[in-house]
GROMACS .gro file of C-alpha atoms in nm:
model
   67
    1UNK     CA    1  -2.980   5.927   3.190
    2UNK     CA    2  -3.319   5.814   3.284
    3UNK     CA    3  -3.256   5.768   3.669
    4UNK     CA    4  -3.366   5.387   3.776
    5UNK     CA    5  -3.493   5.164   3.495
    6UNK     CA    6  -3.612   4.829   3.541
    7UNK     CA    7  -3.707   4.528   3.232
    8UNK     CA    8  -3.998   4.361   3.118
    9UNK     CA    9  -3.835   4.027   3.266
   10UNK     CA   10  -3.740   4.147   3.610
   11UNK     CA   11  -3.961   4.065   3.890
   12UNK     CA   12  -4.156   4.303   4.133
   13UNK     CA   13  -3.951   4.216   4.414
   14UNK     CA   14  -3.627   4.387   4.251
   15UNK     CA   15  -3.848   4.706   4.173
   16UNK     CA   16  -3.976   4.708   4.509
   17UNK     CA   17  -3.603   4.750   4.679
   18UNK     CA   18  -3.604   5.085   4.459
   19UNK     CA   19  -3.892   5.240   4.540
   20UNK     CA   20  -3.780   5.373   4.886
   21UNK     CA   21  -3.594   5.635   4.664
   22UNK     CA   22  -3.782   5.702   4.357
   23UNK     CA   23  -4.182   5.698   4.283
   24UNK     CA   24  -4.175   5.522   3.925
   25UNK     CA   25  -3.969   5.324   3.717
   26UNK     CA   26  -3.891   5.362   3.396
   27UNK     CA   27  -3.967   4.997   3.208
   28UNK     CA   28  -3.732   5.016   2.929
   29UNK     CA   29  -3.623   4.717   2.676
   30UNK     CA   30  -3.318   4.556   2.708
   31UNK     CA   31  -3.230   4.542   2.331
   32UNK     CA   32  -3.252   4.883   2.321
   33UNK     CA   33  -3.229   5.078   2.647
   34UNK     CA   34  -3.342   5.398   2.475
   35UNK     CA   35  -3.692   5.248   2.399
   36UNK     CA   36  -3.879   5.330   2.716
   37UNK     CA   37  -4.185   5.059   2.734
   38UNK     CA   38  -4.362   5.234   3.023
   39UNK     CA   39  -4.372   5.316   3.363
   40UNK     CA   40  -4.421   5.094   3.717
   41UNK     CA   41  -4.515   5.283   4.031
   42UNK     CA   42  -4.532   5.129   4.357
   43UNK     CA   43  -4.907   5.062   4.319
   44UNK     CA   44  -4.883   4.821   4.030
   45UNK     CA   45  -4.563   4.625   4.182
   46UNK     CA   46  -4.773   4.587   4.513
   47UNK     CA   47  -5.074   4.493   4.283
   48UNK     CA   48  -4.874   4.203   4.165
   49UNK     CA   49  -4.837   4.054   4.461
   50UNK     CA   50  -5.253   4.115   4.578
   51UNK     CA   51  -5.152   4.400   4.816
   52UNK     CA   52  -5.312   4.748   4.799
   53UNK     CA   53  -5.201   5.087   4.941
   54UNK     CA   54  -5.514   5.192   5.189
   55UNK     CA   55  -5.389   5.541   5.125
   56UNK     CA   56  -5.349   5.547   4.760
   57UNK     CA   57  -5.665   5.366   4.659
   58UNK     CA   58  -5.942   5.621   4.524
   59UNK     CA   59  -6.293   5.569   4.614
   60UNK     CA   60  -6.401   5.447   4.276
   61UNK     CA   61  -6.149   5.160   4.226
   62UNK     CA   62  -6.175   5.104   4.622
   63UNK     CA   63  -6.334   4.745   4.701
   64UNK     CA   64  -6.660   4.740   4.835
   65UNK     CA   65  -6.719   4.545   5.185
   66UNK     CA   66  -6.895   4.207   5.128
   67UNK     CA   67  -7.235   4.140   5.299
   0.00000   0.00000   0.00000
């Protein structure tokens, strides 16, 4: 058992509802639910929608206030 899993096809939103229990995701294929495809944390579902984590942002990848 790989805990929570969530598809190539499924939208951020439904990974979001997870992530109040877990810290990743498993992204596994459907066809074969053994073949694990990667993993989603909550950064990268919040990425998707253009919102970033002020706490989990390191100072290299952190944006860089415009003049």
């Amino acid at each position: 058992d790989y805990g929570p899993v969530s598809h190539p096809d499924q939208s951020p939103d439904a990974a979001l509802r997870v992530f109040e229990q877990h810290r990743q995701l498993l992204v596994v294929s459907r066809r074969d639910p053994t073949r694990v495809l990667g993993t989603l944390r909550l950064d990268d579902a919040l990425r998707a929608y253009g919102v970033a984590r002020h706490d989990s942002v390191s100072p290299e990848h952190a944006e860089r206030p415009r003049e």
